[in-house]
C-alpha positions as MATLAB code, in Angstrom:
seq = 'XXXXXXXXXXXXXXXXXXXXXXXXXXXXXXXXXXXXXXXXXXXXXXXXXXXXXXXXXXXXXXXXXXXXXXXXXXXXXXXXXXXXXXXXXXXXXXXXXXXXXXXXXXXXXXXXXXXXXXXXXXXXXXXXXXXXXXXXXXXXXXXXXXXXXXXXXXXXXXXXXXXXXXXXXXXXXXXXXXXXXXXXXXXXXXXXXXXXXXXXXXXXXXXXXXXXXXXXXXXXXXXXXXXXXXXXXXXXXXXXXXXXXXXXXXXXXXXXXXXXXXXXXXXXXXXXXXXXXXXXXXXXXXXXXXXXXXXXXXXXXXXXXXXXXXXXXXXXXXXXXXXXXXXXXXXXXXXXXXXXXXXXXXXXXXXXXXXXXXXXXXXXXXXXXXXXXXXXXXXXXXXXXXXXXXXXXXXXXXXXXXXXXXXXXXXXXXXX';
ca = [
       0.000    0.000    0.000;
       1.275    3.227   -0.900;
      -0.381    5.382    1.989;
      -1.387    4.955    5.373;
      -3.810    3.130    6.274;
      -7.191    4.940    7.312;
      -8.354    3.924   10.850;
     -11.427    5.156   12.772;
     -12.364    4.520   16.493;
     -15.527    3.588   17.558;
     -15.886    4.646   21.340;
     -13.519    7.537   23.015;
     -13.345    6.018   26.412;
     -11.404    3.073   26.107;
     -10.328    4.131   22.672;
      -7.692    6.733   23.654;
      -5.333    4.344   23.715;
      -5.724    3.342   20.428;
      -5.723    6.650   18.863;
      -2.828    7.265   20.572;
      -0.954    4.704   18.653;
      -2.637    5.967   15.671;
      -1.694    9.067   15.830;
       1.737    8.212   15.748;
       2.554    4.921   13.240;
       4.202    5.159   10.280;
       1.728    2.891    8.632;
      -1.753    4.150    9.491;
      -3.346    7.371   10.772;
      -6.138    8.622   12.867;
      -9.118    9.891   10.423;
     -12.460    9.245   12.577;
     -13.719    9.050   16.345;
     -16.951    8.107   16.834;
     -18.960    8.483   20.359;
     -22.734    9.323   21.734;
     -20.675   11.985   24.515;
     -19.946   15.336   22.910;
     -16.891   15.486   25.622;
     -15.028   13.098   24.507;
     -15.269   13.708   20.598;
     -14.438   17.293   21.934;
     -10.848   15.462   24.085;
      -9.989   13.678   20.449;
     -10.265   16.569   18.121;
      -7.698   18.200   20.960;
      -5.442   14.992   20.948;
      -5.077   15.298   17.091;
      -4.729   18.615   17.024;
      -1.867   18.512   19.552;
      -0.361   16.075   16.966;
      -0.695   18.607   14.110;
      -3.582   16.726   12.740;
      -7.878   16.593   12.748;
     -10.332   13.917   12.453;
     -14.181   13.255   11.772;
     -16.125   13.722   14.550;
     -19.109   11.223   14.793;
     -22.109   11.116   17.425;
     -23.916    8.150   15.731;
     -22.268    5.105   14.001;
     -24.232    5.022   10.803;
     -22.468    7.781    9.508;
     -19.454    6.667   10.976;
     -19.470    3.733    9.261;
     -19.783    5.315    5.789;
     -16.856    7.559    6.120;
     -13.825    6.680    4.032;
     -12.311    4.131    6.550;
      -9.970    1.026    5.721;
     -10.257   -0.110    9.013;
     -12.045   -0.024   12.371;
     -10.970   -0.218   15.617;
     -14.084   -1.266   18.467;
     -13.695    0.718   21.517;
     -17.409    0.376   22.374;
     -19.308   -1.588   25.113;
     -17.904   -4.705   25.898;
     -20.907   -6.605   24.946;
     -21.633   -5.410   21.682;
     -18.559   -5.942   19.819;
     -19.732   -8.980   17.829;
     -22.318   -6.897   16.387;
     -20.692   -4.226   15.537;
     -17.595   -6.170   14.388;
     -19.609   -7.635   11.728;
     -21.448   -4.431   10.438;
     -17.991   -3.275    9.776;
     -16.613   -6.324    7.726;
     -19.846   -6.120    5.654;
     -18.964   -2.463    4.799;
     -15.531   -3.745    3.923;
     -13.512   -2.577    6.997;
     -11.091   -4.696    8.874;
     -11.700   -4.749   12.624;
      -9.780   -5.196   15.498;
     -12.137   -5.953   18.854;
     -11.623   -4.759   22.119;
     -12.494   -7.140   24.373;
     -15.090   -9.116   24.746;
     -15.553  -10.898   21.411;
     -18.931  -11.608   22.057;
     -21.927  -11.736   24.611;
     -23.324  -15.277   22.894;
     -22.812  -18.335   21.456;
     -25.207  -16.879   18.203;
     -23.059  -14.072   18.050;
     -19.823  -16.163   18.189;
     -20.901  -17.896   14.609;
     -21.562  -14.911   13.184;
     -18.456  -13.234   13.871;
     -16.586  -16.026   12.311;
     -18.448  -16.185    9.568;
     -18.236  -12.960    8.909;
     -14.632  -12.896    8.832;
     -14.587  -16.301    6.829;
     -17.379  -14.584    4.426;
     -15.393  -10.704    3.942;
     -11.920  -12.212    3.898;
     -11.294   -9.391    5.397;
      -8.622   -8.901    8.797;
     -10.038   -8.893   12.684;
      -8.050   -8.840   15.328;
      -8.616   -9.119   19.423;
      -7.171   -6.515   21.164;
      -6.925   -8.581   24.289;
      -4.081   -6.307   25.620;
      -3.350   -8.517   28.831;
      -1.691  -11.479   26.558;
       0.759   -8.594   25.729;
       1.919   -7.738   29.408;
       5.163   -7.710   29.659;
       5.539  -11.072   31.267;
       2.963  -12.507   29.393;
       3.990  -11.831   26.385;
       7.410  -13.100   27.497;
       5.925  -16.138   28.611;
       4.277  -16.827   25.050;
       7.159  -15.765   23.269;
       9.355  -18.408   25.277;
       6.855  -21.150   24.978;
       6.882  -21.017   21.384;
      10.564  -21.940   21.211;
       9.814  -25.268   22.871;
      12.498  -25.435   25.745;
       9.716  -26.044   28.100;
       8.072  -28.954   26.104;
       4.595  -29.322   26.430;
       2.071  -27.131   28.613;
      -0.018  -29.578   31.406;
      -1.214  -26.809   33.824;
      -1.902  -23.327   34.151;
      -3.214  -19.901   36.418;
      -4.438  -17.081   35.234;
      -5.032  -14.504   37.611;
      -7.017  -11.431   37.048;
      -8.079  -10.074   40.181;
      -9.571   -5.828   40.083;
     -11.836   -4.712   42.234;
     -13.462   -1.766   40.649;
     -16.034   -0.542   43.027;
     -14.920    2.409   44.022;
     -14.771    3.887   40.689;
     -18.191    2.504   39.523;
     -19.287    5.715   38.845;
     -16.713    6.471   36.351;
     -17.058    3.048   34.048;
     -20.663    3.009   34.514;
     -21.977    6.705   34.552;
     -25.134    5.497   36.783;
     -26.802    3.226   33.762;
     -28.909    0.764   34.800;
     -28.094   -1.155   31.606;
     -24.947   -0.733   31.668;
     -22.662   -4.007   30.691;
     -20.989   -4.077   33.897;
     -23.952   -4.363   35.619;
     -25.707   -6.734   33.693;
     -22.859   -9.301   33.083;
     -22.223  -12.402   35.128;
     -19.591  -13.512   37.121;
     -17.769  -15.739   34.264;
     -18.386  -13.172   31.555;
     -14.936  -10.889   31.540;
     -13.161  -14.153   31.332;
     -10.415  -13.232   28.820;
      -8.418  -11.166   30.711;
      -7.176  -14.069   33.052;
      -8.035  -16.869   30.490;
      -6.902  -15.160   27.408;
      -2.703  -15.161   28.016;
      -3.062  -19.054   28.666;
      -4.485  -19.876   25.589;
      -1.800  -17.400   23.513;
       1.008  -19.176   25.451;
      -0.200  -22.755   24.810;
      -1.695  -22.238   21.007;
      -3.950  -24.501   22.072;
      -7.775  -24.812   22.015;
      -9.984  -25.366   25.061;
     -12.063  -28.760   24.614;
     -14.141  -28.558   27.607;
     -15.251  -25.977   31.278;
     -16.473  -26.063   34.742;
     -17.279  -22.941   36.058;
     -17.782  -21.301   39.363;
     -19.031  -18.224   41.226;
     -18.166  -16.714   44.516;
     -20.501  -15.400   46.463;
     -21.682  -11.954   45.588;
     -21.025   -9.245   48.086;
     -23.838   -7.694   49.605;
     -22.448   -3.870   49.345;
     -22.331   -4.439   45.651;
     -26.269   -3.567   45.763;
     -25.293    0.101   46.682;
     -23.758    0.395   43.188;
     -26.155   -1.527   41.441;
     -24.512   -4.652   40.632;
     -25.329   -7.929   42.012;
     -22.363  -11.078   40.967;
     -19.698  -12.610   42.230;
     -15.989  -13.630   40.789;
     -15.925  -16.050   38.071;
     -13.785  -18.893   37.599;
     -13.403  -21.430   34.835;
     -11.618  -24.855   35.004;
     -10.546  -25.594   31.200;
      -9.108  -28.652   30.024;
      -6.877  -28.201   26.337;
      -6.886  -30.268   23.744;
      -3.764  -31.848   24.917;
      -5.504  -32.977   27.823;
      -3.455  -29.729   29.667;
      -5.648  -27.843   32.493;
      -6.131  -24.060   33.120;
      -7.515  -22.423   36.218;
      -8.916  -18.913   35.244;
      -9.838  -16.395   37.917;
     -11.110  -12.831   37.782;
     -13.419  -10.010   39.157;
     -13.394   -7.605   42.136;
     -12.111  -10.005   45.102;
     -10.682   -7.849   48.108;
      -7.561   -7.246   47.275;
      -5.044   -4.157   46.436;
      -3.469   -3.407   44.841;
      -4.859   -5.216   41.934;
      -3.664   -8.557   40.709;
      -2.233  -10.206   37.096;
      -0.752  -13.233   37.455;
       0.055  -16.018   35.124;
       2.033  -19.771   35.582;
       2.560  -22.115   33.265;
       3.585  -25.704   33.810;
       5.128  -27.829   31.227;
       6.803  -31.229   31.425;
      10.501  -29.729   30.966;
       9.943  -26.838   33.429;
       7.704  -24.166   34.415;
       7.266  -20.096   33.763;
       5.081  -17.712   35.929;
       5.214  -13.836   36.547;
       5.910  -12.050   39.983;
       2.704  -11.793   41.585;
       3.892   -9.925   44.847;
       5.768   -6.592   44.774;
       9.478   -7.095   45.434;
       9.575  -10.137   42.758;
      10.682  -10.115   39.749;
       8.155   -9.929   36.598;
       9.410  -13.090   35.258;
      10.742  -16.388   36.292;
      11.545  -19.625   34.725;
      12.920  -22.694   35.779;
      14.086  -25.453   33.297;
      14.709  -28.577   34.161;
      18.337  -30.324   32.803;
      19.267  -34.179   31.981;
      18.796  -34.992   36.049;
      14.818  -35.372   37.092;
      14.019  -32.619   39.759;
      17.328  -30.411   39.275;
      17.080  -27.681   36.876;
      18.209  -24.057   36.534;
      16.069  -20.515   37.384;
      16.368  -17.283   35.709;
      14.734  -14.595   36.969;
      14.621  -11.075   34.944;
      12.323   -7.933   33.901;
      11.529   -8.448   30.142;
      11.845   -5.971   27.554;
       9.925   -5.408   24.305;
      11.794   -7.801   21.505;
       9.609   -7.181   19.208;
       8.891   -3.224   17.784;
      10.828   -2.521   20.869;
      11.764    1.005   20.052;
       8.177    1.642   19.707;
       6.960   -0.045   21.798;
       8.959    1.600   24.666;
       6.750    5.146   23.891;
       3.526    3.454   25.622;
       2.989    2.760   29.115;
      -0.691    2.395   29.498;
      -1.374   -1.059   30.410;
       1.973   -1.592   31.597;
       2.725   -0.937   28.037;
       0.503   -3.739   26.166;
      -1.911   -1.420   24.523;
       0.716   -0.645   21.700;
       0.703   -4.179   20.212;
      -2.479   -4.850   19.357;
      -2.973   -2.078   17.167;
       0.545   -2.395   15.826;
       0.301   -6.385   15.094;
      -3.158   -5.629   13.922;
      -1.845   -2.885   11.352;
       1.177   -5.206   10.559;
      -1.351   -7.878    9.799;
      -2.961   -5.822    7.131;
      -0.004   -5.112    5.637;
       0.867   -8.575    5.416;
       4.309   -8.468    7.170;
       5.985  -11.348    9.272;
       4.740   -9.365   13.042;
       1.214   -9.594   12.307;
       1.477  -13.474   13.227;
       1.211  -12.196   16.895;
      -1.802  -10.766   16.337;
      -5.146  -12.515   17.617;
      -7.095  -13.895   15.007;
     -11.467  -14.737   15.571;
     -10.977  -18.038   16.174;
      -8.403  -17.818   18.916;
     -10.388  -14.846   20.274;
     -13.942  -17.041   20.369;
     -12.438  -19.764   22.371;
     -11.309  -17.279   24.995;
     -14.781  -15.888   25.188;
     -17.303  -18.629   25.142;
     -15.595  -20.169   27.761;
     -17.010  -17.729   30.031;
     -19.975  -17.940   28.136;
     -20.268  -21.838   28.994;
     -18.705  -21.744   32.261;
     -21.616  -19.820   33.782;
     -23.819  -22.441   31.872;
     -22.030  -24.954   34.328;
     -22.380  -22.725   37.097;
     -26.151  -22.442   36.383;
     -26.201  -26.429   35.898;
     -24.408  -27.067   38.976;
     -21.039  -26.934   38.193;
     -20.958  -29.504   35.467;
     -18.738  -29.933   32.928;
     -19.485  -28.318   29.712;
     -17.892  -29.173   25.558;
     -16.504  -26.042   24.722;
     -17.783  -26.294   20.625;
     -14.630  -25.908   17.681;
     -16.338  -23.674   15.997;
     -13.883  -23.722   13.242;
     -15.996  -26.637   11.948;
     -18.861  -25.760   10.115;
     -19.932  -28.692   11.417;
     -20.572  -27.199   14.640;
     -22.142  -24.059   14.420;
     -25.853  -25.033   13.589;
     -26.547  -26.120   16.946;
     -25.306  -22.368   17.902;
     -26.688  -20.642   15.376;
     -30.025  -19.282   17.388;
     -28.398  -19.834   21.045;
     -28.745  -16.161   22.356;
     -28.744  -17.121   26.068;
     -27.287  -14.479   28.089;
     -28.269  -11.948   30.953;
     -28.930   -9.402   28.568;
     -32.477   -9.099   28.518;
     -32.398   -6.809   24.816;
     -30.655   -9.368   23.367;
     -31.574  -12.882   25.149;
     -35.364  -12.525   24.459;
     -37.018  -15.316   25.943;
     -32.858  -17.130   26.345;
     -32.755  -14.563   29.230;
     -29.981  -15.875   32.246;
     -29.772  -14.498   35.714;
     -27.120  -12.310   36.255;
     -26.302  -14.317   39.406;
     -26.747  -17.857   40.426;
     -27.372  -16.389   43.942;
     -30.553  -15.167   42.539;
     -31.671  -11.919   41.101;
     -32.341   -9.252   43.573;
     -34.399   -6.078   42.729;
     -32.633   -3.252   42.773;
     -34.669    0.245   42.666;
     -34.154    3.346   40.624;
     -32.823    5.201   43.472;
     -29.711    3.644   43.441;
     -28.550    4.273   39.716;
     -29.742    7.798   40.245;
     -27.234    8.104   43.248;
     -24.451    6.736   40.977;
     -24.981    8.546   37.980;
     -25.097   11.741   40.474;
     -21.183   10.590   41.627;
     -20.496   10.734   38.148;
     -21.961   14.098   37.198;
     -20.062   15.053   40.328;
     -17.076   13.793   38.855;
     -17.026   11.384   42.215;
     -16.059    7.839   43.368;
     -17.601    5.657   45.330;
];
């Protein structure tokens, strides 16, 4: 291609730190934000500006989507992605996802076949499998010197109530308050499956018991966790949501039958550590360091947000377009369904009584008519008469009064 490619962003939120990136590739460029809040379209004609540039300013998607775009990059609400994702490839736009890929198992066919259908790229901007010692971690799996994976954590542990106002702006809607416990799955989930390359064949999931103060805010679930066995037989432990903890918590371990990796959970560790085992069973070697970018590492080193991660999805993403060698990191739909319906079939389990649960390849064809009308979720706009409990502790009534009160903390400009 013998310009840059043109990229709009769909949602100014969680989208700045994507148009940050834009606005400063080589290979693509900033041309359209699109949002329903005037303030934020207002903050990214100021960050373009600032970078000696201007962009489209959009307050409703259909005319977003017409503009003269090559690609799209989903900053939206988590659960509407999938939708979204495949309005785009129909107008002939590449897409790369924020997370989550999508809120059901209906939506998960479509996606793919969208992509399948269009030809076109989409990528899963699932930032935590680029964490510094995540990414690490995948990067050394891939040479083999650990052999093969048999166990794994993955730890995502943020308890965001005190800034519920902020992420939620009093809705009672909103995603975050209508999802279940096993539903932001990917973030703890998601770096295991990158590591390994391999698919998840089956789930058990779990809740925790909600906590009662959550009501104040408006939410009512616990913490999720999924129990996924691999295709190899190899089993992950995936936990994530607002336990009491702080500060926050990403963590990741990896077991394989010629050692083991995991990342420094507590602060005065290091961010990485391996130990692989030589010729003599039980006696092996450790090395214990902070990783650096390998890859774009001069570029990469310009973002911190995320602890740095939000640069390569955007980059591999672009790269991937471009059909260069770096775009092989990037997160294609099929790796990025497996990491979501897993939470979407875990909390089927967790509904069922903790039973184990075929997680579908839905790669096959094969597979995806018994998916094709399963719109079970706890969404009631979308589930129709499919419509979950966002709890398996039940489904408590929650009045007015209490989104008023939040949305008033935001207006405020407040926390909880």
């Amino acid at each position: 291609m013998d310009r840059k490619l043109r990229i709009g962003v769909f949602g100014g939120a969680r989208g700045r730190t994507m148009m940050d990136v834009l606005l400063h590739h080589p290979d693509a460029e900033l041309v359209a934000v699109c949002d329903k809040y005037e303030p934020l379209l207002d903050e990214a004609k100021a960050r373009a500006e600032q970078c000696g540039t201007s962009v489209a300013l959009f307050n409703n998607f259909d005319d977003f989507i017409k503009y003269d775009l090559d690609a799209v990059v989903l900053a939206n609400y988590a659960n509407e992605h999938a939708p979204f994702a495949v309005r785009c490839l129909k107008a002939g736009k590449h897409v790369i996802s924020e997370v989550l890929p999508c809120e059901t198992m209906a939506q998960a066919v479509e996606l793919i076949e969208a992509v399948e259908e269009t030809g076109l790229v989409y990528a899963y901007a699932e930032n935590y499998c680029y964490m510094r010692h995540a990414f690490e971690m995948w990067q050394r799996y891939k040479t083999g010197e650990l052999g093969e994976a048999t166990y794994g954590e993955g730890e995502y542990i943020h308890d965001c109530s005190s800034i519920w106002p902020q992420i939620t702006y009093g809705e009672r809607n909103h995603w975050r308050n209508m999802m279940h416990a096993n539903f932001y799955c990917t973030h703890s989930l998601g770096p295991l499956l990158t590591m390994t390359g391999l698919r998840p064949v089956k789930v058990v999931g779990f809740e925790t018991k909600p906590s009662q103060d959550l009501l104040e805010l408006g939410v009512y679930h616990g913490a999720g966790i999924e129990m996924v066995t691999l295709e190899n037989g190899a089993v992950m432990k995936s936990i994530h949501g607002g336990l009491k903890r702080e500060p926050s918590s990403i963590n990741y371990e990896l077991y394989c039958t010629k050692g083991m990796m995991e990342s420094g959970r507590l602060s005065g560790t290091s961010t990485f550590n391996l130990y692989k085992e030589g010729d003599r069973r039980c006696v092996g070697d450790w090395e214990h360091y902070e990783p650096t970018p390998r890859i774009a590492a001069e570029a990469a080193e310009k973002y911190q947000s995320h602890g740095g991660s939000d640069f390569f999805p955007t980059h591999f993403f672009i790269e991937k377009i471009l059909g260069r060698p770096d775009g092989e990191w990037s997160i294609d739909v099929y790796k990025a369904v497996d990491m979501g319906i897993c939470g979407i079939l875990a909390y089927r389990s967790v509904l069922a009584g903790n039973i184990s649960i075929d997680v579908p390849n839905l790669r096959d064809k094969a597979q995806r008519d018994k998916y094709r009308n399963d719109n079970a979720c706890t969404n009631p706009a979308v589930a129709g008469d499919q419509l979950l409990p966002r709890s398996s502790y039940g489904e408590p009534d929650i009045p007015d009064e209490v989104y008023d009160k939040v949305r008033q903390l935001w207006l405020d400009g407040k926390n909880a």
